[in-house]
Amino acid sequence: MQDSETVDQIDDTPIARAAQAAVQAIGRAGEGLPRPAATRVIVVANQKGGVGKTTTTVNMAASLAMHGLRVLVVDLDPQGNASTALGIDHHAEVPSIYDVLVEGKPMADVVQPVVDVEGLFCVPATIDLAGAEIELVSLVARESRLQRAIAAYEQPLDYILIDCPPSLGLLTVNALVAGREVLIPIQCEYYALEGLGQLLRNVELVRAHLNPVLHVSTILLTMYDARTRLAAQVAEEVRTHFQNEVLSTAIPRSVRISEAPSYGQTVLTYDPGSTGALSYLEAARELAQRAVGPGGGSLVGQQRGGSGTGHSAPVAQHGTTEGHQ
Ligand SMILES: Nc1ncnc2c1ncn2[C@@H]1O[C@H](COP(=O)(O)OP(=O)(O)O)[C@@H](O)[C@H]1O
Ligand SMILES: [Mg+2]
């Protein structure tokens, strides 16, 4: 982790301290992000492990909530890392997403508030979920159980972020059926694009057969180390392939980001002035503004269902993933 240590010393520069002071001065980390017309359900997926899915889910979610939006994180990985990072108890007896998917329990019965961040909520995952991949196979509507649970959840929410496991099995398929948008975190390293084609094909399959509004709306470069040429090359390649989807903010490699989960926190509360926290705040701002800004609008003007999942009425496609295969 020597690289990261060096990079993170940036956190301790006068500029970073000034930034921290600025964040504190703003108080709620800068209000005024647009509230989407209806709940945006975003699936954070990449079948590769360790690319920053969970880190991105919890920190984007916290950033949005700190801007005054109401955000729910659905932890769909049996590891329960998102639950851990949000300080949510997820030992075996805790009611969890497993009960929702397999037992049909209402989501309202398992949602927990995140203590440190107002407006942020979490559906935890426990180790039970490891068996769900197999148990789901024999259940009715096995691909759409999450979608149904979300549709039946009546609390007002601006965002639902679903943290997927590192596979393309039934859990991820449930997420893709439940969501409207896919956010793919890409780690700026060698082999970064390997396997991406498979993920995109799965998105296309789900779009063709199960969820016509699904599209890849956002790509986020993670663990970016500005000092290496490799990171710059990977970033450039990704930006060339996905001109419209890649956020201009890349998340730097930062020790603060990786330390935060062991304190049951997001980097936003663990070290609000760190470069890691500021970059996630910025990425979240981009995500929120793209949906409503001119040209970036994947939501505004489109008919959204009243269910909260936003895809009860099929709408025109944006075709954002077309041409990338
Ligand atoms: N920007 C970052 N800087 C440093 N470490 C990071 C960063 N993003 C993620 N990590 C660390 O990398 C590891 C993998 O990240 P994680 O979000 O758990 O990936 P995934 O959910 O895709 O498996 C974790 O230990 C996490 O703390
Ligand atoms: Mg994860």
XYZ file of C-alpha atoms and ligand atoms in Angstrom:
353
model
C 0.000 0.000 0.000
C 3.011 2.252 -0.280
C 1.565 3.952 -3.321
C -1.588 4.852 -1.525
C 0.244 6.206 1.503
C 2.135 8.586 -0.703
C -0.950 9.655 -2.551
C -2.857 10.172 0.610
C -0.317 12.561 2.024
C -2.016 14.977 -0.314
C -4.769 14.984 2.272
C -2.456 16.788 4.586
C -1.583 19.712 2.377
C -2.708 23.290 2.987
C -5.079 22.975 0.041
C -6.710 19.901 1.516
C -7.032 21.611 4.882
C -8.586 24.609 3.207
C -10.965 22.291 1.392
C -11.902 20.668 4.668
C -12.572 24.040 6.209
C -14.698 24.883 3.191
C -16.737 21.732 3.546
C -17.308 22.444 7.209
C -18.266 26.003 6.433
C -20.835 24.868 3.941
C -22.281 22.714 6.686
C -24.371 20.184 4.867
C -21.626 19.681 2.323
C -23.347 21.967 -0.134
C -27.063 21.764 -0.553
C -28.880 22.227 -3.750
C -28.518 19.017 -5.695
C -31.531 18.531 -7.914
C -34.122 16.157 -6.598
C -35.047 13.666 -9.316
C -38.642 13.683 -10.506
C -38.990 10.113 -9.289
C -36.766 7.611 -7.550
C -33.614 6.800 -9.498
C -32.784 3.149 -9.024
C -29.102 2.636 -9.786
C -27.411 -0.753 -9.947
C -23.726 -0.646 -9.065
C -22.322 -3.618 -10.918
C -19.113 -5.140 -12.211
C -18.548 -8.852 -11.903
C -14.929 -8.219 -11.013
C -14.251 -8.101 -7.296
C -12.296 -5.296 -5.703
C -12.998 -2.611 -8.291
C -14.762 -0.278 -5.877
C -18.449 -1.245 -6.176
C -19.149 -1.192 -2.471
C -16.965 1.825 -1.815
C -18.715 3.697 -4.593
C -22.192 2.646 -3.463
C -21.804 3.775 0.125
C -19.871 6.951 -0.573
C -22.074 8.100 -3.439
C -25.111 7.327 -1.299
C -23.733 9.272 1.652
C -22.763 12.181 -0.601
C -26.281 12.390 -2.027
C -27.844 12.125 1.427
C -25.558 14.857 2.756
C -26.945 17.077 0.044
C -30.359 16.613 1.588
C -31.616 13.796 -0.626
C -33.260 10.612 0.674
C -31.197 7.590 -0.278
C -31.513 3.853 0.255
C -28.607 1.435 -0.134
C -29.598 -2.142 -0.877
C -26.757 -4.479 0.047
C -26.991 -7.399 -2.351
C -23.615 -8.976 -1.601
C -23.538 -11.842 0.926
C -20.272 -10.372 2.212
C -22.306 -7.498 3.619
C -19.519 -5.000 3.041
C -21.875 -2.133 2.307
C -23.751 -2.856 5.538
C -20.465 -2.842 7.440
C -19.346 0.410 5.871
C -22.628 2.048 6.864
C -22.297 0.826 10.447
C -25.303 -1.477 10.131
C -25.387 -4.623 12.208
C -25.673 -7.634 9.908
C -25.075 -10.735 11.960
C -27.005 -13.835 10.973
C -30.250 -13.032 12.877
C -30.715 -9.523 11.533
C -33.686 -9.232 9.146
C -32.088 -8.638 5.785
C -32.409 -8.621 2.036
C -32.422 -12.417 2.204
C -35.807 -12.335 3.962
C -37.090 -9.966 1.297
C -35.895 -11.997 -1.678
C -36.464 -15.515 -0.446
C -39.197 -15.175 2.205
C -41.097 -12.330 0.585
C -40.843 -10.076 3.656
C -41.726 -6.414 2.948
C -38.662 -4.239 2.512
C -40.029 -1.791 5.083
C -39.454 -4.488 7.728
C -35.732 -4.733 7.093
C -34.697 -1.149 6.261
C -32.466 0.469 8.850
C -31.470 4.126 9.178
C -27.764 4.940 8.956
C -26.928 6.580 12.252
C -24.393 9.177 11.130
C -26.080 10.393 7.985
C -29.560 11.862 7.958
C -31.676 10.693 5.054
C -29.563 7.597 4.414
C -31.009 4.113 4.872
C -29.768 0.587 4.313
C -31.205 -2.834 3.629
C -28.480 -5.029 5.107
C -27.163 -8.311 3.751
C -26.257 -11.208 5.989
C -24.357 -14.360 5.211
C -27.725 -16.072 4.560
C -27.684 -14.380 1.207
C -24.913 -16.714 0.073
C -27.551 -19.443 -0.257
C -30.080 -17.242 -2.013
C -28.428 -17.615 -5.384
C -29.485 -21.283 -5.292
C -32.710 -20.921 -3.309
C -34.041 -18.363 -5.757
C -33.835 -20.794 -8.649
C -36.956 -22.658 -7.607
C -39.008 -19.596 -6.628
C -41.746 -17.908 -8.630
C -40.604 -14.805 -10.519
C -37.069 -15.473 -9.426
C -35.582 -12.648 -11.483
C -37.980 -9.959 -10.369
C -38.264 -10.439 -6.632
C -36.192 -7.381 -5.804
C -38.065 -5.288 -8.346
C -41.388 -6.276 -6.756
C -40.097 -5.571 -3.250
C -38.898 -2.113 -4.286
C -42.145 -1.375 -6.093
C -44.073 -2.228 -2.937
C -41.864 -0.034 -0.729
C -43.793 3.149 -0.240
C -41.384 5.453 1.543
C -40.384 8.476 -0.543
C -36.850 8.090 -1.850
C -34.739 10.061 -4.302
C -32.167 7.349 -4.930
C -31.843 3.625 -4.451
C -28.314 2.309 -4.920
C -27.927 -1.441 -5.209
C -24.518 -2.893 -4.353
C -24.052 -6.089 -6.380
C -21.904 -9.121 -5.626
C -18.923 -9.828 -7.890
C -20.803 -12.215 -10.163
C -23.504 -12.188 -12.793
C -25.786 -14.690 -11.074
C -29.420 -14.376 -10.019
C -28.700 -11.739 -7.378
C -27.184 -9.401 -9.947
C -29.976 -10.245 -12.388
C -32.493 -9.256 -9.697
C -30.694 -5.940 -9.356
C -30.684 -5.385 -13.130
C -34.392 -6.110 -13.303
C -35.098 -3.756 -10.397
C -33.023 -0.864 -11.677
C -33.278 1.657 -14.435
C -29.624 2.673 -14.530
C -26.364 0.780 -14.237
C -23.310 2.423 -12.706
C -20.083 0.575 -13.489
C -17.042 1.363 -11.367
C -13.837 0.687 -13.265
C -10.539 0.386 -11.500
C -7.792 2.147 -13.413
C -5.524 -0.870 -13.725
C -4.370 -3.373 -16.245
C -7.185 -5.712 -17.346
C -9.678 -3.037 -16.305
C -11.801 -3.587 -19.390
C -11.602 -7.333 -19.320
C -14.975 -8.828 -18.574
C -16.752 -5.586 -19.311
C -18.142 -6.995 -22.542
C -19.764 -9.791 -20.598
C -21.370 -7.359 -18.190
C -22.655 -5.234 -21.079
C -24.069 -8.315 -22.791
C -25.889 -9.213 -19.593
C -27.297 -5.722 -19.374
C -28.495 -6.082 -22.974
C -30.061 -9.469 -22.245
C -31.938 -8.165 -19.258
C -32.993 -5.114 -21.221
C -34.236 -7.255 -24.108
C -36.173 -9.741 -22.031
C -36.980 -8.373 -18.617
C -36.474 -4.635 -18.195
C -36.719 -2.460 -21.302
C -35.626 0.747 -19.565
C -32.327 -0.582 -18.268
C -29.217 1.196 -19.535
C -25.658 1.917 -18.502
C -25.936 5.538 -17.437
C -22.712 6.063 -15.549
C -19.131 4.876 -15.433
C -16.852 5.931 -12.603
C -13.076 5.574 -12.668
C -11.887 4.410 -9.263
C -8.559 4.091 -7.459
C -7.041 6.476 -9.941
C -3.368 7.125 -9.360
C -2.486 10.229 -11.312
C 1.224 9.475 -11.111
C 1.126 6.320 -13.165
C 0.970 6.328 -16.907
C -1.044 3.123 -16.830
C -3.899 4.771 -14.944
C -3.929 7.622 -17.440
C -3.969 5.175 -20.344
C -6.788 3.113 -18.890
C -8.767 6.253 -18.135
C -8.290 7.493 -21.668
C -9.354 4.187 -23.148
C -12.478 4.071 -21.007
C -13.324 7.679 -21.874
C -12.919 6.914 -25.570
C -15.248 3.931 -25.404
C -17.833 5.522 -23.148
C -17.742 9.198 -23.951
C -21.140 10.018 -22.569
C -21.194 7.778 -19.558
C -17.877 8.389 -17.801
C -18.029 10.981 -15.037
C -15.322 13.590 -15.393
C -14.483 13.128 -11.724
C -12.219 10.132 -11.107
C -11.862 8.772 -7.588
C -8.214 8.845 -6.498
C -6.565 6.090 -4.569
C -6.854 7.225 -0.967
C -5.991 5.573 2.310
C -8.841 7.445 4.015
C -11.322 5.785 1.666
C -10.028 2.325 2.488
C -9.798 2.996 6.241
C -13.335 4.301 6.681
C -15.208 0.942 6.532
C -13.303 -0.475 9.481
C -14.853 2.311 11.558
C -18.300 1.543 10.194
C -18.236 4.829 8.328
C -18.184 6.305 4.878
C -15.269 8.554 4.043
C -17.729 11.453 4.121
C -18.063 11.207 7.889
C -14.685 9.606 8.598
C -12.621 12.342 6.985
C -14.840 14.891 5.270
C -12.014 17.091 4.032
C -9.939 14.308 2.489
C -9.420 14.150 -1.244
C -11.360 10.889 -1.210
C -14.402 12.480 0.385
C -14.289 15.510 -1.879
C -14.003 13.371 -4.987
C -17.056 11.311 -4.051
C -18.994 14.503 -3.290
C -18.051 15.793 -6.716
C -18.911 12.517 -8.450
C -22.286 12.482 -6.705
C -22.931 16.042 -7.814
C -22.206 15.040 -11.399
C -24.448 12.011 -11.126
C -27.300 14.094 -9.766
C -26.903 16.912 -12.268
C -26.556 14.693 -15.316
C -30.021 13.357 -14.861
C -31.595 16.761 -15.122
C -29.104 18.837 -17.053
C -29.470 19.513 -20.759
C -28.342 16.576 -22.834
C -27.565 14.425 -19.843
C -31.155 13.901 -18.969
C -31.996 10.290 -18.643
C -34.937 10.961 -16.407
C -36.487 14.341 -16.901
C -39.343 14.405 -19.313
C -39.736 10.677 -19.206
C -42.738 9.080 -17.808
C -41.939 7.426 -14.544
C -44.090 4.880 -12.833
C -45.677 5.734 -9.526
C -44.263 2.609 -7.989
C -40.947 4.165 -7.139
C -39.011 1.829 -9.362
C -39.678 4.084 -12.260
C -40.100 1.471 -14.915
C -43.641 0.320 -14.726
C -44.207 2.165 -17.996
C -41.757 1.286 -20.743
C -40.211 4.417 -22.212
C -38.020 5.293 -25.150
C -34.472 4.056 -24.931
C -31.523 6.363 -24.680
C -29.245 3.913 -26.355
C -26.391 4.938 -24.140
C -24.713 1.576 -24.328
C -25.140 1.104 -28.005
C -22.034 0.944 -30.063
C -19.831 -0.139 -27.217
C -20.017 -3.850 -27.693
N -10.367 5.016 -3.989
C -9.859 4.063 -3.222
N -8.647 4.225 -2.621
C -8.128 3.240 -1.850
N -8.705 2.081 -1.609
C -9.904 1.858 -2.180
C -10.544 2.821 -3.006
N -11.729 2.310 -3.429
C -11.816 1.087 -2.886
N -10.722 0.809 -2.126
C -10.436 -0.429 -1.407
O -10.330 -1.469 -2.356
C -10.929 -2.651 -1.872
C -12.028 -3.103 -2.826
O -13.052 -2.120 -2.863
P -14.581 -2.522 -2.809
O -15.368 -1.264 -2.862
O -14.837 -3.427 -1.650
O -14.705 -3.313 -4.168
P -15.866 -4.305 -4.673
O -17.113 -3.980 -3.918
O -15.968 -4.025 -6.134
O -15.377 -5.690 -4.406
C -11.447 -2.326 -0.479
O -10.508 -2.730 0.461
C -11.578 -0.822 -0.492
O -11.430 -0.257 0.785
Mg -18.316 -5.222 -2.773
